[in-house]
Coordinates of C-alpha atoms and ligand atoms in Angstrom, one line a residue:
M1 CA 0.0 0.0 0.0
R2 CA 1.2 3.5 -0.8
P3 CA 2.1 5.6 2.3
E4 CA -0.3 8.4 3.1
L5 CA 2.5 11.0 2.6
E6 CA 5.6 10.0 0.6
P7 CA 8.7 10.1 2.8
G8 CA 11.5 12.2 1.2
R9 CA 9.1 14.7 -0.2
V10 CA 8.9 18.3 1.1
A11 CA 6.1 20.3 2.5
V12 CA 5.8 24.1 2.6
V13 CA 4.0 25.3 5.7
T14 CA 3.3 29.0 6.1
G15 CA 2.6 30.2 9.7
G16 CA 4.4 27.0 10.8
A17 CA 6.2 28.5 13.8
R18 CA 3.4 28.0 16.2
G19 CA -0.2 27.0 16.8
I20 CA -2.0 24.9 14.1
G21 CA 0.9 25.4 11.7
L22 CA 3.4 23.9 14.2
A23 CA 1.1 20.9 14.7
V24 CA 1.0 20.4 10.9
V25 CA 4.8 20.5 10.8
E26 CA 5.0 17.9 13.5
A27 CA 2.4 15.7 11.7
V28 CA 4.1 15.8 8.3
A29 CA 7.7 15.5 9.8
A30 CA 6.6 12.4 11.7
R31 CA 5.7 10.9 8.3
G32 CA 9.3 11.5 7.0
V33 CA 8.4 14.7 5.0
G34 CA 10.9 17.6 5.0
V35 CA 9.6 21.1 5.9
L36 CA 10.1 24.6 4.7
C37 CA 8.5 26.9 7.3
V38 CA 7.6 30.3 6.0
D39 CA 6.7 32.7 8.8
H40 CA 6.8 36.4 9.7
P41 CA 10.3 37.8 10.4
S42 CA 9.2 38.4 14.0
A43 CA 8.4 34.6 14.5
D44 CA 10.6 32.4 16.6
P45 CA 11.7 29.4 14.5
G46 CA 13.0 27.5 17.6
A47 CA 10.0 25.1 18.1
V48 CA 9.6 24.2 14.5
E49 CA 13.3 23.6 14.1
Q50 CA 13.4 21.3 17.1
A51 CA 10.3 19.4 15.8
C52 CA 12.0 18.7 12.5
A53 CA 15.4 17.8 14.1
A54 CA 13.6 15.3 16.4
A55 CA 11.9 13.7 13.4
G56 CA 15.2 13.7 11.4
V57 CA 13.8 15.4 8.4
P58 CA 15.3 18.2 6.3
F59 CA 14.2 21.7 7.5
A60 CA 14.6 25.3 6.6
F61 CA 13.0 28.5 7.8
A62 CA 12.3 31.4 5.4
A63 CA 11.1 34.7 6.9
A64 CA 8.5 36.6 4.9
D65 CA 5.4 38.7 5.5
V66 CA 2.8 36.8 3.5
R67 CA 1.3 40.2 2.4
D68 CA 4.4 40.8 0.3
R69 CA 4.0 38.8 -2.9
D70 CA 7.7 39.0 -4.0
A71 CA 8.9 38.0 -0.5
V72 CA 6.5 35.0 -0.4
H73 CA 7.7 33.8 -3.8
A74 CA 11.3 34.1 -2.8
A75 CA 10.8 32.3 0.5
V76 CA 8.7 29.4 -0.9
A77 CA 11.2 28.9 -3.7
R78 CA 13.7 27.8 -1.1
A79 CA 11.8 24.6 -0.5
A80 CA 13.2 23.2 -3.7
D81 CA 16.7 23.1 -2.0
L82 CA 15.3 20.5 0.4
G83 CA 13.9 18.1 -2.2
P84 CA 10.9 17.5 -4.4
V85 CA 8.0 19.7 -3.1
A86 CA 4.7 17.7 -3.1
Y87 CA 2.7 19.3 -0.2
A88 CA 1.8 22.8 1.0
V89 CA -0.3 24.0 4.0
N90 CA -1.1 27.6 4.3
C91 CA -1.8 28.4 7.9
A92 CA -0.5 32.0 8.4
G93 CA -3.3 34.2 9.6
V94 CA -4.4 36.9 12.0
D95 CA -7.6 37.6 13.8
G96 CA -9.5 40.9 13.6
L97 CA -12.2 41.8 16.1
L98 CA -13.1 45.4 15.3
G99 CA -16.8 46.2 14.7
A100 CA -17.6 46.8 11.0
A101 CA -19.2 50.2 11.1
A102 CA -16.2 52.1 12.4
M103 CA -13.5 49.9 11.1
P104 CA -10.6 51.9 9.6
A105 CA -9.4 51.0 6.1
E106 CA -6.0 50.0 7.5
E107 CA -7.6 47.4 9.8
W108 CA -9.7 45.9 7.0
R109 CA -6.7 45.7 4.8
R110 CA -4.5 44.2 7.5
V111 CA -6.8 41.3 8.0
V112 CA -7.7 40.7 4.3
E113 CA -4.2 41.1 3.1
V114 CA -2.8 38.5 5.6
D115 CA -5.7 36.1 5.6
L116 CA -6.7 36.1 1.9
D117 CA -3.9 37.8 -0.2
G118 CA -1.3 35.9 1.8
V119 CA -3.0 32.5 0.9
M120 CA -3.2 33.5 -2.8
F121 CA 0.4 34.5 -3.0
A122 CA 1.6 31.3 -1.2
C123 CA -0.6 29.1 -3.5
Q124 CA 0.9 30.8 -6.6
A125 CA 4.5 30.2 -5.4
E126 CA 3.6 26.6 -4.4
H127 CA 2.0 26.0 -7.8
D128 CA 5.3 27.0 -9.5
L129 CA 7.2 24.3 -7.5
M130 CA 4.5 21.6 -8.1
A131 CA 3.5 22.2 -11.7
G132 CA 4.6 19.3 -13.9
R133 CA 5.0 16.8 -11.0
G134 CA 1.7 17.5 -9.2
G135 CA 1.0 18.1 -5.6
S136 CA -1.5 18.9 -2.9
I137 CA -2.3 22.2 -1.2
V138 CA -4.4 22.7 1.9
N139 CA -5.4 26.2 3.0
I140 CA -6.5 26.8 6.6
A141 CA -9.8 28.7 6.4
S142 CA -12.2 28.8 9.4
M143 CA -15.8 28.0 10.4
S144 CA -16.1 31.8 10.3
G145 CA -16.0 31.5 6.5
H146 CA -19.3 29.5 6.8
V147 CA -21.2 31.1 9.7
V148 CA -21.1 34.3 11.7
N149 CA -19.6 33.8 15.1
R150 CA -21.9 34.4 18.0
G151 CA -21.0 37.4 20.2
V152 CA -17.9 38.3 18.2
T153 CA -17.5 41.1 15.7
H154 CA -15.5 39.5 12.9
A155 CA -16.5 41.0 9.5
A156 CA -13.1 41.3 7.9
Y157 CA -11.9 37.9 9.2
S158 CA -15.2 36.2 8.1
A159 CA -15.0 37.8 4.6
A160 CA -11.4 36.8 4.2
K161 CA -12.0 33.2 5.3
A162 CA -15.0 32.8 3.0
G163 CA -12.7 34.1 0.3
V164 CA -10.1 31.4 1.2
I165 CA -12.7 28.6 0.8
H166 CA -13.9 29.8 -2.6
L167 CA -10.4 30.6 -3.8
G168 CA -9.6 27.0 -3.1
R169 CA -12.4 25.8 -5.4
A170 CA -11.3 28.2 -8.2
L171 CA -7.6 27.0 -7.9
A172 CA -8.7 23.4 -7.7
V173 CA -10.5 23.7 -11.1
E174 CA -7.7 25.7 -12.7
W175 CA -4.9 23.5 -11.6
A176 CA -6.4 20.1 -11.8
P177 CA -4.9 19.6 -15.3
S178 CA -1.5 20.2 -13.6
G179 CA -2.1 17.4 -11.1
I180 CA -2.4 19.8 -8.2
R181 CA -5.2 19.3 -5.7
V182 CA -6.4 22.3 -3.6
N183 CA -8.6 21.9 -0.6
S184 CA -9.2 23.8 2.7
V185 CA -9.8 22.9 6.3
S186 CA -12.1 25.1 8.4
P187 CA -11.4 24.7 12.1
G188 CA -13.7 25.7 14.8
Y189 CA -12.4 27.3 18.0
T190 CA -9.0 25.7 18.6
M191 CA -6.6 26.2 21.6
T192 CA -3.7 28.3 20.3
A193 CA -2.1 31.7 21.0
M194 CA -5.1 33.1 19.1
T195 CA -7.5 31.8 21.8
R196 CA -5.3 31.1 24.8
T197 CA -5.1 34.8 25.7
N198 CA -8.9 35.1 25.8
A199 CA -10.6 35.7 29.2
P200 CA -11.6 32.3 30.7
E201 CA -15.3 33.2 30.3
V202 CA -14.9 33.8 26.6
N203 CA -13.4 30.4 26.0
A204 CA -16.1 28.9 28.3
A205 CA -18.7 30.5 26.1
F206 CA -17.0 29.1 22.9
A207 CA -17.0 25.6 24.5
E208 CA -20.7 26.0 25.4
Q209 CA -21.5 26.9 21.8
T210 CA -19.7 23.8 20.5
P211 CA -21.8 20.6 20.6
M212 CA -18.7 18.6 21.7
G213 CA -18.4 21.0 24.7
R214 CA -14.7 22.1 24.2
L215 CA -12.2 23.7 22.0
A216 CA -10.1 21.6 19.6
E217 CA -6.5 20.7 20.3
V218 CA -4.2 21.6 17.4
E219 CA -3.5 17.9 16.6
E220 CA -7.2 17.4 16.0
V221 CA -6.9 20.0 13.1
A222 CA -3.5 18.8 11.8
E223 CA -4.6 15.1 11.2
P224 CA -7.5 16.1 8.9
V225 CA -5.0 18.3 7.1
V226 CA -2.7 15.3 6.6
F227 CA -5.7 13.3 5.2
L228 CA -6.4 16.0 2.6
L229 CA -2.8 16.3 1.7
G230 CA -2.2 12.6 1.2
S231 CA -2.9 9.7 -1.0
R232 CA -6.2 8.7 0.8
A233 CA -7.7 11.9 -0.6
S234 CA -6.4 11.3 -4.1
F235 CA -9.8 12.1 -5.7
V236 CA -10.6 15.0 -3.4
T237 CA -10.2 18.5 -4.7
G238 CA -12.0 21.8 -4.4
T239 CA -13.6 20.9 -1.1
D240 CA -13.6 22.4 2.4
L241 CA -13.5 20.1 5.5
L242 CA -15.1 21.6 8.6
V243 CA -13.3 20.5 11.8
D244 CA -15.5 22.3 14.3
G245 CA -16.8 19.8 16.9
G246 CA -20.3 20.3 15.4
F247 CA -20.4 24.1 15.8
T248 CA -21.9 24.8 12.4
A249 CA -24.4 21.9 12.6
W250 CA -26.1 23.5 15.6
Ligands
NAD301 N1 -7.2 29.2 16.8 C1 -8.4 29.1 16.3 O1 -9.4 29.1 17.0 C2 -8.7 29.1 14.8 C3 -10.0 28.8 14.3 C4 -10.2 28.8 13.0 C5 -9.2 29.1 12.1 N2 -7.9 29.4 12.5 C6 -6.9 29.7 11.5 O2 -5.8 28.8 11.7 C7 -4.6 29.5 11.2 C8 -3.5 29.3 12.3 O3 -4.0 30.0 13.4 P1 -3.5 29.7 14.9 O4 -4.6 29.7 15.8 O5 -2.5 28.6 14.9 O6 -2.7 31.1 15.2 P2 -1.3 31.6 15.7 O7 -1.5 33.0 16.0 O8 -0.9 30.7 16.9 O9 -0.4 31.3 14.5 C9 -0.4 32.1 13.3 C10 0.9 32.0 12.6 O10 0.8 32.9 11.4 C11 1.9 33.7 11.4 N3 1.6 35.0 10.7 C12 0.7 35.9 11.2 N4 0.8 37.0 10.3 C13 1.7 36.7 9.4 C14 2.2 37.4 8.2 N5 1.8 38.6 7.9 N6 3.2 36.8 7.5 C15 3.7 35.6 7.8 N7 3.2 34.9 8.9 C16 2.3 35.4 9.6 C17 2.3 33.9 12.9 O11 3.7 34.4 13.0 C18 2.1 32.5 13.5 O12 3.2 31.7 13.4 C19 -5.0 30.9 10.9 O13 -5.2 31.0 9.5 C20 -6.3 31.1 11.7 O14 -7.1 32.1 11.1 C21 -7.6 29.4 13.9

């Protein structure tokens, strides 16, 4: 039987320095896949470097702000030095909680440029490395791209994440002839730096709104990502997988 992920291949992971991205790095590295982590120049590469060293896979860190198309292309291109690039997971993202009516243009742009433009630029660069040989891209969207979060003002974030889901469909159709599959995963509330700093009553309310009664652990998001990346999902493209403990079913 073919392995789920092919050892010796390389994955690009944006936003891999921490949170869901770091859990994705750990999951692919544990399967023998090398990692190029692309993250913001202010990110600490220590944990991701350690994870790849422990798994004994090739690793490099390339600093780039995903809002900068040229910087993202230059950073992602470095993955080819590690081996054949077959996988990419675009996790880099920011939250945005200002109310819509008074939101300044800069705040709208900050969120949309990181969460949507950044995914587009990364996908373009990853396409260039995969075209001809094929590959699999998973973008991290959010349940906020499907529903409006209760009690949270989230317009820019929700719009950007809905854009990520539909961008994935468009790229899937456009790049299917090149053998590149494109899908997204939409997590529900997940315990990371994004949520860990919330007041306890905020996370308690999130847990209460989730039929499974808790937030996800990052590994519970990373494993469905690996499924979509790998050979068990070989006929799956242009789809979004909700990993939300039932939040959007309620
Ligand atoms: N935590 C949640 O509850 C949750 C729920 C749904 C979706 N998500 C999505 O999952 C993804 C990962 O989120 P997380 O919770 O692990 O967050 P996190 O804040 O722990 O990690 C985000 C990563 O993205 C990087 N990043 C941020 N802005 C960047 C930029 N401009 N250029 C390059 N890198 C940048 C950060 O340095 C960091 O490593 C995000 O896209 C987020 O929207 C998170």
